[in-house]
Amino acid sequence: MIFEKLLSEIEAYAPQSEQETVDQRLMADYCRRHGPATLGRGLLAHLTGSGFIVNADGRRALLVHHNQRGAWGWTGGHADGDADLLAVAQREAREETGLLHVHALSPHIGSLDVLPVFGHFKRGSWVPAHIHLSVSYLLWADENQPLTVKPDENSGVSWFPADYFTAENFSPTDTALYSKLMARAVALL
């Protein structure tokens, strides 16, 4: 029942670009075919809950420097069976940044993105290349809260200005993704 609610939210999401239209179709189809198993860590693809965190006035975004990617990015993680991906996104945001309080700008999905993950070692074991079916939420937090690095996942946590999401600082894919999320978060404030 809970998985079906999540699937209906994915299907009801109103894509705002060709990329989201295609990604929504792929995600919904994959979820229909594999059911609640998509909430686990399937080897080919699985659902994740991601959170893009801005400060109260939308002038800054909180990023973590991911160990696995070697780059700054948003927070998020595996569903591990939990169909409440907003709760997953908020939990991961707290765990990865040390924030005590992270709030949703909206209870609705902020973005749907099919994202590649390259093969890598994690905790001494090989994780093969796979796909994250990222269900993203737009979050906000008080930027005066203390921040803490989570050494097993990241090597930095920092607030960045809204105009930081440029080709000089990110890959073209990440630039488009983070710029999209920043604009959507600001629109909700």
PDB file of C-alpha atoms in Angstrom, residues 29-100:
ATOM      1  CA  ASP A  29       7.997   1.800 -15.623  1.00  0.00           C
ATOM      2  CA  TYR A  30      10.864   0.339 -13.578  1.00  0.00           C
ATOM      3  CA  CYS A  31       8.868   0.691 -10.345  1.00  0.00           C
ATOM      4  CA  ARG A  32       5.779  -0.950 -11.894  1.00  0.00           C
ATOM      5  CA  ARG A  33       7.877  -3.878 -13.183  1.00  0.00           C
ATOM      6  CA  HIS A  34       9.863  -4.468  -9.984  1.00  0.00           C
ATOM      7  CA  GLY A  35       7.453  -3.256  -7.311  1.00  0.00           C
ATOM      8  CA  PRO A  36       8.651  -2.737  -3.725  1.00  0.00           C
ATOM      9  CA  ALA A  37      11.992  -4.389  -4.605  1.00  0.00           C
ATOM     10  CA  THR A  38      13.014  -0.995  -6.076  1.00  0.00           C
ATOM     11  CA  LEU A  39      13.217   0.255  -2.477  1.00  0.00           C
ATOM     12  CA  GLY A  40      16.099  -2.171  -1.832  1.00  0.00           C
ATOM     13  CA  ARG A  41      19.643  -1.997  -3.166  1.00  0.00           C
ATOM     14  CA  GLY A  42      19.080  -3.879  -6.418  1.00  0.00           C
ATOM     15  CA  LEU A  43      22.246  -4.285  -8.469  1.00  0.00           C
ATOM     16  CA  LEU A  44      20.890  -2.660 -11.639  1.00  0.00           C
ATOM     17  CA  ALA A  45      18.783   0.220 -10.274  1.00  0.00           C
ATOM     18  CA  HIS A  46      16.995   1.366  -7.123  1.00  0.00           C
ATOM     19  CA  LEU A  47      15.118   4.319  -5.646  1.00  0.00           C
ATOM     20  CA  THR A  48      16.902   6.958  -3.594  1.00  0.00           C
ATOM     21  CA  GLY A  49      15.666   9.928  -1.587  1.00  0.00           C
ATOM     22  CA  SER A  50      17.686  13.079  -2.282  1.00  0.00           C
ATOM     23  CA  GLY A  51      17.539  16.457  -0.581  1.00  0.00           C
ATOM     24  CA  PHE A  52      18.613  19.814  -1.935  1.00  0.00           C
ATOM     25  CA  ILE A  53      19.049  22.095   1.088  1.00  0.00           C
ATOM     26  CA  VAL A  54      18.853  25.889   0.936  1.00  0.00           C
ATOM     27  CA  ASN A  55      19.021  28.479   3.708  1.00  0.00           C
ATOM     28  CA  ALA A  56      15.932  30.416   4.817  1.00  0.00           C
ATOM     29  CA  ASP A  57      16.261  33.164   2.199  1.00  0.00           C
ATOM     30  CA  GLY A  58      17.362  30.911  -0.675  1.00  0.00           C
ATOM     31  CA  ARG A  59      20.688  32.653  -1.196  1.00  0.00           C
ATOM     32  CA  ARG A  60      22.819  29.662  -0.274  1.00  0.00           C
ATOM     33  CA  ALA A  61      22.744  25.887  -0.645  1.00  0.00           C
ATOM     34  CA  LEU A  62      24.349  23.301   1.604  1.00  0.00           C
ATOM     35  CA  LEU A  63      26.586  20.746  -0.117  1.00  0.00           C
ATOM     36  CA  VAL A  64      28.742  17.858   1.027  1.00  0.00           C
ATOM     37  CA  HIS A  65      32.023  16.775  -0.554  1.00  0.00           C
ATOM     38  CA  HIS A  66      31.313  13.125  -1.401  1.00  0.00           C
ATOM     39  CA  ASN A  67      34.180  10.695  -0.876  1.00  0.00           C
ATOM     40  CA  GLN A  68      32.991   8.293  -3.570  1.00  0.00           C
ATOM     41  CA  ARG A  69      32.492  10.955  -6.262  1.00  0.00           C
ATOM     42  CA  GLY A  70      35.296  13.257  -5.166  1.00  0.00           C
ATOM     43  CA  ALA A  71      32.984  16.223  -5.755  1.00  0.00           C
ATOM     44  CA  TRP A  72      30.602  18.582  -3.986  1.00  0.00           C
ATOM     45  CA  GLY A  73      26.935  17.608  -4.202  1.00  0.00           C
ATOM     46  CA  TRP A  74      23.571  17.328  -2.558  1.00  0.00           C
ATOM     47  CA  THR A  75      22.618  14.920   0.196  1.00  0.00           C
ATOM     48  CA  GLY A  76      20.662  11.735  -0.209  1.00  0.00           C
ATOM     49  CA  GLY A  77      20.685   8.025   0.123  1.00  0.00           C
ATOM     50  CA  HIS A  78      19.170   4.636  -0.355  1.00  0.00           C
ATOM     51  CA  ALA A  79      15.580   3.930   0.599  1.00  0.00           C
ATOM     52  CA  ASP A  80      16.545   0.602   2.221  1.00  0.00           C
ATOM     53  CA  GLY A  81      12.913  -0.488   2.165  1.00  0.00           C
ATOM     54  CA  ASP A  82      11.392   2.844   3.255  1.00  0.00           C
ATOM     55  CA  ALA A  83       8.767   4.123   0.796  1.00  0.00           C
ATOM     56  CA  ASP A  84       8.640   7.526   2.533  1.00  0.00           C
ATOM     57  CA  LEU A  85      11.379   9.077   0.403  1.00  0.00           C
ATOM     58  CA  LEU A  86      10.862  12.536   1.924  1.00  0.00           C
ATOM     59  CA  ALA A  87      11.736  11.025   5.320  1.00  0.00           C
ATOM     60  CA  VAL A  88      14.727   9.281   3.703  1.00  0.00           C
ATOM     61  CA  ALA A  89      15.910  12.598   2.186  1.00  0.00           C
ATOM     62  CA  GLN A  90      15.568  14.410   5.524  1.00  0.00           C
ATOM     63  CA  ARG A  91      17.305  11.626   7.476  1.00  0.00           C
ATOM     64  CA  GLU A  92      20.192  11.532   4.998  1.00  0.00           C
ATOM     65  CA  ALA A  93      20.480  15.338   5.102  1.00  0.00           C
ATOM     66  CA  ARG A  94      20.822  15.234   8.896  1.00  0.00           C
ATOM     67  CA  GLU A  95      23.250  12.289   8.863  1.00  0.00           C
ATOM     68  CA  GLU A  96      25.501  13.709   6.141  1.00  0.00           C
ATOM     69  CA  THR A  97      25.670  17.299   7.435  1.00  0.00           C
ATOM     70  CA  GLY A  98      25.204  17.126  11.186  1.00  0.00           C
ATOM     71  CA  LEU A  99      22.160  19.413  10.970  1.00  0.00           C
ATOM     72  CA  LEU A 100      19.644  18.814  13.741  1.00  0.00           C
TER      73      LEU A 100
END
